[in-house]
Short mmCIF file of C-alpha atoms in Angstrom, two decimals:
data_model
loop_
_atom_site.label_atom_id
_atom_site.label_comp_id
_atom_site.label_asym_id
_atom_site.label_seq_id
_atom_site.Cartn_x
_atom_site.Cartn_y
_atom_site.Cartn_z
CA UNK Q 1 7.84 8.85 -11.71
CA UNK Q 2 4.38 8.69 -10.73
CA UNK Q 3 2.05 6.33 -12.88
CA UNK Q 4 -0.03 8.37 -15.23
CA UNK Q 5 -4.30 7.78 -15.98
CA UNK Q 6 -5.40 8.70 -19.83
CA UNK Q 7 -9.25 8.31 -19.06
CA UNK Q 8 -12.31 8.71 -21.41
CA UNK Q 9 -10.60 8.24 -24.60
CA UNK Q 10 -10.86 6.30 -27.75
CA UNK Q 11 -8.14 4.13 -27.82
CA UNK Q 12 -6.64 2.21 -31.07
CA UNK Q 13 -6.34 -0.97 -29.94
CA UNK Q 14 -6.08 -4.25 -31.00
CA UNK Q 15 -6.79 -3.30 -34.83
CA UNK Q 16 -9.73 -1.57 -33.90
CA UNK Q 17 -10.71 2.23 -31.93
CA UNK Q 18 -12.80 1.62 -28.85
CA UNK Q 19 -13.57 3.29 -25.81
CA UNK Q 20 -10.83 2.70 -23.27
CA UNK Q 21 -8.71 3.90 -20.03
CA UNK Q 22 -4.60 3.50 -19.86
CA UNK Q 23 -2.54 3.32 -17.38
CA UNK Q 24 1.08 4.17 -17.79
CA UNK Q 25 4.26 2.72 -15.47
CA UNK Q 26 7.71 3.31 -15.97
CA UNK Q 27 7.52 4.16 -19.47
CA UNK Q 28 5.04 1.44 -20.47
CA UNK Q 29 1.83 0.74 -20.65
CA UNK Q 30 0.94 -0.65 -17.53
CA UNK Q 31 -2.64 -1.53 -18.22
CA UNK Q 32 -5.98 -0.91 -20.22
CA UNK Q 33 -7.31 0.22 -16.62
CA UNK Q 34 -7.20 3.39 -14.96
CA UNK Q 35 -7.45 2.47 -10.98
CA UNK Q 36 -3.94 3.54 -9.40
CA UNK Q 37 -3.81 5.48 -6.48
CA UNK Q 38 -1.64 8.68 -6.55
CA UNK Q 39 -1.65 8.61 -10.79
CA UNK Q 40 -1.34 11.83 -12.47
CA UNK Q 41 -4.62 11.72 -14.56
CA UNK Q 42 -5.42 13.32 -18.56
CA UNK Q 43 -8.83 13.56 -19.46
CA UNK Q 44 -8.94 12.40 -23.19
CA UNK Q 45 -12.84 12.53 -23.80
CA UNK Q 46 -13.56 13.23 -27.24
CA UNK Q 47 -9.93 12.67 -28.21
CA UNK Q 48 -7.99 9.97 -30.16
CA UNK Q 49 -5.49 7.78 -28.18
CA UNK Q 50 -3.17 6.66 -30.94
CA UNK Q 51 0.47 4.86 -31.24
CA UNK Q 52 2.86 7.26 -31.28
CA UNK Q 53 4.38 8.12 -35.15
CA UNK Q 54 7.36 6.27 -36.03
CA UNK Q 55 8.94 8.23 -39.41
CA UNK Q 56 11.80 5.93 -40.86
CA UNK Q 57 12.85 8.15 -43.34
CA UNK Q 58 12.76 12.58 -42.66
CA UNK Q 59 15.37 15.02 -43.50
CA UNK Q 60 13.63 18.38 -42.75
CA UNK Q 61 15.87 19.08 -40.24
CA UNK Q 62 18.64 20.10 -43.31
CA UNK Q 63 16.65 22.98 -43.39
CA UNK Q 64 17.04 23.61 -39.92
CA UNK Q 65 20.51 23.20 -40.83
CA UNK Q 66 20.44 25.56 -43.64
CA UNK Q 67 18.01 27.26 -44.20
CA UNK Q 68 19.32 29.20 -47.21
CA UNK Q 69 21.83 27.68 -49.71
CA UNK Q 70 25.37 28.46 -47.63
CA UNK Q 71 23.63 29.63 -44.68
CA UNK Q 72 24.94 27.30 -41.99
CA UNK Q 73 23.44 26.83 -38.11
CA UNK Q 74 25.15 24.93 -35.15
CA UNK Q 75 23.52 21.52 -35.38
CA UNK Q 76 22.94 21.33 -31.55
CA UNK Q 77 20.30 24.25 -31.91
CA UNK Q 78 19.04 22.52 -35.35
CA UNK Q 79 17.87 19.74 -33.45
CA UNK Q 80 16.37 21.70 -30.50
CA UNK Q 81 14.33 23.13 -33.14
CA UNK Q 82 13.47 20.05 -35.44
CA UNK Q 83 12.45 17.72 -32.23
CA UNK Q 84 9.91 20.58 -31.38
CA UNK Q 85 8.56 19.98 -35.04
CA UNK Q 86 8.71 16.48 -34.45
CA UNK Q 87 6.65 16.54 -31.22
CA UNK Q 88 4.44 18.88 -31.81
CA UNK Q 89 3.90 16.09 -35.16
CA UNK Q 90 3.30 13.43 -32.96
CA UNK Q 91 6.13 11.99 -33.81
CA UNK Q 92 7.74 10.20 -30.86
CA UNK Q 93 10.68 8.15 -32.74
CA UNK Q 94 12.32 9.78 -35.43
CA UNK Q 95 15.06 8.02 -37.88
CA UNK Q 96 16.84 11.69 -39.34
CA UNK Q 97 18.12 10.69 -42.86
CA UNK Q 98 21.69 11.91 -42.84
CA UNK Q 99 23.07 12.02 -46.30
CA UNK Q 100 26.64 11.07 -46.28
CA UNK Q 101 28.02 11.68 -49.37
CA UNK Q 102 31.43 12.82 -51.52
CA UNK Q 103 29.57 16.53 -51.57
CA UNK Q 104 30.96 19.41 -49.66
CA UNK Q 105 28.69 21.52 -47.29
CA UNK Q 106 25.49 20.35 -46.50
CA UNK Q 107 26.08 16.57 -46.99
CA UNK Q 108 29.78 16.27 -45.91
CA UNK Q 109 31.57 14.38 -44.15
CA UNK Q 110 32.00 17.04 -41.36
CA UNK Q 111 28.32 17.60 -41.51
CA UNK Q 112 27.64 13.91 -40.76
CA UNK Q 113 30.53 13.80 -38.07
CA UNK Q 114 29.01 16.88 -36.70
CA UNK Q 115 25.04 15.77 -36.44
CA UNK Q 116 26.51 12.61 -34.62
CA UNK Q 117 28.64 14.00 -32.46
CA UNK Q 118 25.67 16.79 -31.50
CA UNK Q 119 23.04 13.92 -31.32
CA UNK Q 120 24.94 11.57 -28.24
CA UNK Q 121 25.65 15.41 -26.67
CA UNK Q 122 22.79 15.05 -24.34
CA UNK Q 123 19.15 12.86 -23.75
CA UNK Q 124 16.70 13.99 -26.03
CA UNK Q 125 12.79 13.65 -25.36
CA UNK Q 126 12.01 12.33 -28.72
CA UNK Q 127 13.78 9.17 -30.05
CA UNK Q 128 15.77 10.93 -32.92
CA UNK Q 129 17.93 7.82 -33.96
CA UNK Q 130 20.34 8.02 -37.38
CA UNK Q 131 19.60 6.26 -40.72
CA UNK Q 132 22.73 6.79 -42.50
CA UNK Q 133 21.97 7.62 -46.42
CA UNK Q 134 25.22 6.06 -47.93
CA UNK Q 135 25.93 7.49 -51.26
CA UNK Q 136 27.32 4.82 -53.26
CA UNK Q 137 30.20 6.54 -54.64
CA UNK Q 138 31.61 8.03 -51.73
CA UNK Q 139 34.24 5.50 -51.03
CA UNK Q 140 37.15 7.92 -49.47
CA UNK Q 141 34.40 8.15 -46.08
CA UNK Q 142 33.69 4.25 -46.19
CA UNK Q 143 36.21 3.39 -43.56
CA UNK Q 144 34.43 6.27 -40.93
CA UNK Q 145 31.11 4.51 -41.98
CA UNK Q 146 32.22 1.43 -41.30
CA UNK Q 147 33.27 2.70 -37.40
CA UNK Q 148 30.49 4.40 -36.80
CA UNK Q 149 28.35 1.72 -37.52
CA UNK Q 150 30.39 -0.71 -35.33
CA UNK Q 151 30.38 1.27 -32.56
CA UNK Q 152 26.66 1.83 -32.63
CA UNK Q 153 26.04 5.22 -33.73
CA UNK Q 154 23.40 4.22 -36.83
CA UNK Q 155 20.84 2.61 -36.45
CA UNK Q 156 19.33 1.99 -40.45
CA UNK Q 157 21.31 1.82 -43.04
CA UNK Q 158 20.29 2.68 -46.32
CA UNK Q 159 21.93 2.25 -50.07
CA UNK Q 160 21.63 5.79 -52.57
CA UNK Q 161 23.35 6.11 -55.67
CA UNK Q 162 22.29 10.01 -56.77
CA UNK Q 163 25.85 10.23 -58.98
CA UNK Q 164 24.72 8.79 -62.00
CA UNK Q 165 21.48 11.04 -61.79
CA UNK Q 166 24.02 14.21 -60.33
CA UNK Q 167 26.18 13.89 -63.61
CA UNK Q 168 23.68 14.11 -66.10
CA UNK Q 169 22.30 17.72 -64.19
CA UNK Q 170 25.98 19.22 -65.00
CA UNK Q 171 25.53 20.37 -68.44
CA UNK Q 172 22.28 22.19 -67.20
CA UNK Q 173 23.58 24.86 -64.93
CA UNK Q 174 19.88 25.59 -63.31
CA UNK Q 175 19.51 22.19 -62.13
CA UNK Q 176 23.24 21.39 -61.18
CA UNK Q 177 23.37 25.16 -59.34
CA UNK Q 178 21.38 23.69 -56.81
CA UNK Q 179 24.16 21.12 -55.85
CA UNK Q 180 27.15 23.84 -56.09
CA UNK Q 181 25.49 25.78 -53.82
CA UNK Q 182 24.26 23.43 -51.05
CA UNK Q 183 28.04 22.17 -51.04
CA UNK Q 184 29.22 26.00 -50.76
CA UNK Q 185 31.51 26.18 -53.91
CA UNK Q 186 31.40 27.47 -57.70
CA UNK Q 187 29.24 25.31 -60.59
CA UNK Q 188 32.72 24.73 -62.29
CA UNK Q 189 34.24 23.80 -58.72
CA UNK Q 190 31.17 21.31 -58.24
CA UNK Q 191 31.47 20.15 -61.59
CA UNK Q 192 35.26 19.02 -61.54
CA UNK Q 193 34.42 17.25 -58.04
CA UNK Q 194 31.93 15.25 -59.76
CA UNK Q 195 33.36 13.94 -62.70
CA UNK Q 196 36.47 13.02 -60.40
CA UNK Q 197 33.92 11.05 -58.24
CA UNK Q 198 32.86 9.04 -61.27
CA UNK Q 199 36.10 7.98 -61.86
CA UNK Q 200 35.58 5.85 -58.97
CA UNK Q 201 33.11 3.77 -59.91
CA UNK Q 202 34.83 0.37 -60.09
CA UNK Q 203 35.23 0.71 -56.63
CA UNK Q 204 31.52 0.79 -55.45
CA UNK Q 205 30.39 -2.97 -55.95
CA UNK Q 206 33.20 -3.78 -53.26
CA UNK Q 207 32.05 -1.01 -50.90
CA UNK Q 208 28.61 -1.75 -50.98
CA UNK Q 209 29.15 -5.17 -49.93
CA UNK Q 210 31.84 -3.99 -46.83
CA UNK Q 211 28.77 -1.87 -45.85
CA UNK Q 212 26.19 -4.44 -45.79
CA UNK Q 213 28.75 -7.02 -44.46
CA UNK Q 214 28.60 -4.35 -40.95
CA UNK Q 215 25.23 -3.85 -40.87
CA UNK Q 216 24.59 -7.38 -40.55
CA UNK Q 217 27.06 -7.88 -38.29
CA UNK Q 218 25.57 -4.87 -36.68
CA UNK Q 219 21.90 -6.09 -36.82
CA UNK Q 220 20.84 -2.75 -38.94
CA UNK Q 221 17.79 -2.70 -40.72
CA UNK Q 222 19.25 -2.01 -44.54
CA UNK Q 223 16.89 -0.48 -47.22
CA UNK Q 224 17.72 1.00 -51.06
CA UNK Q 225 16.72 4.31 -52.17
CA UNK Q 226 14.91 5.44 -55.27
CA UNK Q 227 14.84 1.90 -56.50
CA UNK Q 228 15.10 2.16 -60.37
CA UNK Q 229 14.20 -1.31 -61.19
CA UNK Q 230 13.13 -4.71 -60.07
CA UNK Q 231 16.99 -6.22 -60.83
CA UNK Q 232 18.06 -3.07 -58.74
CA UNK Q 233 15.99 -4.15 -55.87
CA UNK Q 234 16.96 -8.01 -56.14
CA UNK Q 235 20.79 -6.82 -55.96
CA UNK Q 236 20.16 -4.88 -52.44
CA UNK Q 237 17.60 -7.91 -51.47
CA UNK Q 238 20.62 -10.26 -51.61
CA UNK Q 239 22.69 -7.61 -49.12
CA UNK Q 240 20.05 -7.99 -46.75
CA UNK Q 241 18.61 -4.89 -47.20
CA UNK Q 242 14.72 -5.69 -46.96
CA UNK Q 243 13.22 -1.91 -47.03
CA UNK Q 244 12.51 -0.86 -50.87
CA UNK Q 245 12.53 3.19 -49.83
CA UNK Q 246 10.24 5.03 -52.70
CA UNK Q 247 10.33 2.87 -55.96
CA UNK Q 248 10.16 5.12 -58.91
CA UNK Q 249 7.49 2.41 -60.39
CA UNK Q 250 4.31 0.53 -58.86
CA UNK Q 251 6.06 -2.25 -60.59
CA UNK Q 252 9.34 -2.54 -58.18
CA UNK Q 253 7.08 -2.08 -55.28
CA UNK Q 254 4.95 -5.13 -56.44
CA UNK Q 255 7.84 -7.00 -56.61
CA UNK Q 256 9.51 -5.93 -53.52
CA UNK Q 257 5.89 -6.72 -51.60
CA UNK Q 258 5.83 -9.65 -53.65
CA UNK Q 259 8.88 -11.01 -51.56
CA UNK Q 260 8.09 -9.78 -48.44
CA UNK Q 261 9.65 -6.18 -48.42
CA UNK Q 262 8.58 -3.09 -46.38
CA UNK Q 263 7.92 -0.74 -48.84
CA UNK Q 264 8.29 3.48 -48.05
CA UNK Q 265 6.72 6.41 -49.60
CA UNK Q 266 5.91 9.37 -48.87
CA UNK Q 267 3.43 11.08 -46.55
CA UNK Q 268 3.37 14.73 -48.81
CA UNK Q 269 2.59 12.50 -51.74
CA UNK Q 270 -0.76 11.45 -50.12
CA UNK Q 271 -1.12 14.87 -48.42
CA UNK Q 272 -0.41 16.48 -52.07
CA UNK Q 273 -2.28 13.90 -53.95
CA UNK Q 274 0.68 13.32 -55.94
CA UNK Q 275 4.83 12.93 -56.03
CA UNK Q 276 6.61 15.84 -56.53
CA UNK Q 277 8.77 13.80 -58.64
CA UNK Q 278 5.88 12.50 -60.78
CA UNK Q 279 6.45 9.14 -59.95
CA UNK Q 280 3.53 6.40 -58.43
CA UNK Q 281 0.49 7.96 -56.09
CA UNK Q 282 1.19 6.92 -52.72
CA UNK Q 283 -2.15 6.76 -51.89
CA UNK Q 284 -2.93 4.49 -54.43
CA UNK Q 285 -0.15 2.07 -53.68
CA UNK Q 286 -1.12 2.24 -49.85
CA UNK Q 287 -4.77 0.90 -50.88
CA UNK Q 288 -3.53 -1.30 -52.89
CA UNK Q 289 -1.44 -3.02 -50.38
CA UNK Q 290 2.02 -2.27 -51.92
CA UNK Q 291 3.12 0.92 -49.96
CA UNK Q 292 3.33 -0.71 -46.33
CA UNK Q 293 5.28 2.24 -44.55
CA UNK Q 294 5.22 6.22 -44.89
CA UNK Q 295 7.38 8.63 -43.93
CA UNK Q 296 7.77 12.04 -43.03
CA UNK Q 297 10.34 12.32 -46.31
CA UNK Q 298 10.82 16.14 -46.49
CA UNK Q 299 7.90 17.27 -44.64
CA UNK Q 300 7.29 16.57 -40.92
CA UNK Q 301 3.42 17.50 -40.35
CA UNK Q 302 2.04 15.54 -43.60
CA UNK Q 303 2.99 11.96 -41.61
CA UNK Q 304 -0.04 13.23 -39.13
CA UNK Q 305 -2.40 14.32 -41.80
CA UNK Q 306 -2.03 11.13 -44.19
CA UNK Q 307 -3.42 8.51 -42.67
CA UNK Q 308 -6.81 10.45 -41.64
CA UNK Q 309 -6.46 11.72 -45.48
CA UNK Q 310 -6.69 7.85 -46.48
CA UNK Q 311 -9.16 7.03 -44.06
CA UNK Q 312 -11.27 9.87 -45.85
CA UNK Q 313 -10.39 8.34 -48.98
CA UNK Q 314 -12.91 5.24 -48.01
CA UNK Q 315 -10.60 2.22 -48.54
CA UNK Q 316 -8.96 1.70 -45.73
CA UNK Q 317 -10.11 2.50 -42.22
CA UNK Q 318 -8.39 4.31 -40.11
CA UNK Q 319 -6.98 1.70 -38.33
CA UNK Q 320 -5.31 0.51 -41.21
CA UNK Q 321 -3.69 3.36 -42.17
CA UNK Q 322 -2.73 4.41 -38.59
CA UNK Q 323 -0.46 1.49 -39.35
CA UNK Q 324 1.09 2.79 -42.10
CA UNK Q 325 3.13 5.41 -39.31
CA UNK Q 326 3.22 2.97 -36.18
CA UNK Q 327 3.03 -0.62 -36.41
CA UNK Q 328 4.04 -1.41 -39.72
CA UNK Q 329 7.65 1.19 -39.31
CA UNK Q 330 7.64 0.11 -36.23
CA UNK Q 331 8.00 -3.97 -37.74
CA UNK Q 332 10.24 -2.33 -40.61
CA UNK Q 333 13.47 -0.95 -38.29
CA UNK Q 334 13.07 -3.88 -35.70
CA UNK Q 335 11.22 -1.90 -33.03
CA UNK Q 336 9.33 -4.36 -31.21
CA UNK Q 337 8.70 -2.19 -28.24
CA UNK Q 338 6.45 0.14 -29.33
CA UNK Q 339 3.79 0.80 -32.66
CA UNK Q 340 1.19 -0.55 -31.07
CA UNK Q 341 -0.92 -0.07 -27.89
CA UNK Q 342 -1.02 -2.90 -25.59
CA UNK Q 343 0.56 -3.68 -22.10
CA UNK Q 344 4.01 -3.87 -22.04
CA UNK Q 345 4.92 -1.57 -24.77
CA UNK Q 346 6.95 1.58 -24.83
CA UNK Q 347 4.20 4.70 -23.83
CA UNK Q 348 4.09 6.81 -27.20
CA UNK Q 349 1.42 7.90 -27.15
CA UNK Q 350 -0.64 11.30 -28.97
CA UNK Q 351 -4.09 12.10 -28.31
CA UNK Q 352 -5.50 13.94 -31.09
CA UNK Q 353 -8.78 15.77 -31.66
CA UNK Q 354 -10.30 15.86 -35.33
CA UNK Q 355 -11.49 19.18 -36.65
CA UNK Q 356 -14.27 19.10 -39.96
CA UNK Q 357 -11.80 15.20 -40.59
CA UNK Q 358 -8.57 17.19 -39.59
CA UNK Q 359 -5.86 16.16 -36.73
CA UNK Q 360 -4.44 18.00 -34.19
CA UNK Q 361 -2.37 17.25 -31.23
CA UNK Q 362 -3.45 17.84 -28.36
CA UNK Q 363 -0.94 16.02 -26.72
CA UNK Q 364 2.39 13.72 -27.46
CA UNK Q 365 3.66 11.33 -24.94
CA UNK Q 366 6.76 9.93 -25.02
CA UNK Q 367 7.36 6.75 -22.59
CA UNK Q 368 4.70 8.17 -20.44
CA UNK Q 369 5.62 11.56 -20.21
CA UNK Q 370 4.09 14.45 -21.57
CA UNK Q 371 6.29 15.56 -24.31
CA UNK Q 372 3.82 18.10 -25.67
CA UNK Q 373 0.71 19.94 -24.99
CA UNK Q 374 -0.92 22.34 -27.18
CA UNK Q 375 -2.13 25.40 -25.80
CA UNK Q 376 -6.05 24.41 -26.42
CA UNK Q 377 -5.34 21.49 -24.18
CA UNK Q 378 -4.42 23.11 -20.80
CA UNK Q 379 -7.92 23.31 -19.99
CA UNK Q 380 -9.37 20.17 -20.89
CA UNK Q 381 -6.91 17.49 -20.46
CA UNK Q 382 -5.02 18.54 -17.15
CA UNK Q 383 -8.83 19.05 -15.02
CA UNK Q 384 -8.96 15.68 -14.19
CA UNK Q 385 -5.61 15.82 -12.52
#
């Protein structure tokens, strides 16, 4: 592969965005130089060079999946269409959040065995790696979890328990229709299956503890989900898992900061300006220092928009909150090759143009190839070649 120039642009390096040239080898960045003979070249004047987005936490490919309650795709053509989202995003490493839980449908077992099987079917451009959502009580699937973690298929683990939550929706049949019908069966089918499950909760403690026993083994990064309270986030602190994924209060995320935690939220809650769920402004916990990672969460195009949204804000600079979808998920999962721009690194890469504040890709790069180019771009960024 010939070694590609990015010339004129203004680079995010070093903590700071100054004017700068790249050179790109093999998949890295080769240099902050752009004299190589026979290089491919991109003309990036006016345009952004920034770390490529690194989303820890997205599943809005289940709606590639399904995109109607019961209304079922092959997952192979699913992901064709969610890594276009994802690149066209700017997202060049993307952790899918695959829910495996005691649900039919959607969430299933055979949903999770066919997403894996799908994802090692061929080489994908993006990185689309698995963080495996365990739900706590689905203990008749913990001996395929176990496996698959052993043999390398996930790559974050991370600790829900939704039952509790699930159980107290059944006697309100809007709310617990929702369930029925992304598992595929009746209210009064989904309802039996549930208070079955809860019959099994003597059992969790012990399978908790198997699971985290792997992923250490394994290396995994380990986070909890939806952390209720600080003593909730203490328990999965002593498993090893150090990611605190969307504490319902600022509190828990002080804490979890406090000892040294990546904290996630989510990007639509800056984008919207609120959670969805009514719980703590993103936005506010970012300035504050508590929220330390975001995530695409249900919504891949808001992890673009956020951090130029904060920057816009006037408390951090954009730098700062570039970090927020590069360096600092990057540090979270145990990526040490890329997040950053310096020589040496994995090239991800996105040059981006702002519009009236507002980001757009021109271009995504993914270890030094060109992984996307919007239309606009042709002109401009290939006439140096």
């Amino acid at each position: 592969m010939r070694p590609l120039r990015i010339i004129g642009g203004t680079v995010l390096a070093e903590g700071r965005l100054q004017p700068a040239d790249l050179l790109l080898a093999e998949g890295r960045i080769a240099a902050f130089d752009a004299n190589a003979a026979d290089a491919h070249t991109l003309d990036a004047r006016g345009l952004l060079v920034l770390p490529g987005i690194i989303d820890i936490h997205g599943d809005a490919f289940e709606r590639q999946l399904q995109p109607r309650p019961g209304v079922g795709f092959p997952v192979a053509l699913a992901l064709e269409d969610t890594e276009r989202q994802l690149l066209a995003n700017g997202i060049s490493t993307a952790f899918h959040g695959v829910t495996l839980s005691w649900e039919p449908g959607l969430r299933s077992l055979e949903a999770w065995q066919a997403l894996l099987t799908a994802l090692a079917s061929r080489a994908w451009t993006c990185d689309m790696r698995v963080h495996l959502r365990w739900e706590a009580f689905n203990v008749d699937a913990l001996d395929t979890a176990l496996a698959d973690i052993a043999a390398g298929r996930v790559h974050l683990l991370a600790f829900n328990d939704h039952t509790p939550s699930i159980l107290k929706k059944l006697a309100d049949p809007v709310t617990s229709s929702k369930y029925s019908e992304r598992g595929g069966i009746t209210l009064d089918e989904f309802r039996a299956l549930a208070e079955r499950i809860a019959t099994r909760a003597a059992e969790v403690p012990a399978a908790l503890d198997r699971l985290a026993a792997a992923a250490r083994t394994a290396g995994l990064p380990m986070a909890s989900h939806d952390d209720y309270s600080i003593a909730s986030r203490d328990e999965y602190r002593g498993r090893g898992a150090h990611i605190c994924e969307f504490p319902t209060a600022e509190e828990i995320g002080r804490s979890a900061r406090a000892h040294g935690d990546a904290v996630v939220m989510g990007s639509p809650n800056v984008v919207r300006g609120r959670s969805h769920l009514g719980w703590a402004s993103a936005a506010r916990l970012a300035e504050a220092g508590i929220c330390s990672v975001l995530s695409s969460d249900y919504f891949y195009p808001c992890l673009l928009q956020a951090p130029f949204i904060l920057a816009g804000r006037g408390v951090l600079d954009l730098p700062h909150a570039w970090d927020l979808v590069a360096a600092n998920p990057a540090a979270a999962a145990g990526l040490h090759d890329r997040g950053v721009i310096e020589p040496g690194r994995r090239a991800d890469l996105l040059l981006v143009k702002q519009h009236h504040g507002a980001p757009r890709v021109m271009a995504t790069l993914v270890q030094g190839r060109v992984a996307h180019l919007a239309p606009e771009a042709w002109g401009g960024l290939l006439n140096a070649a």
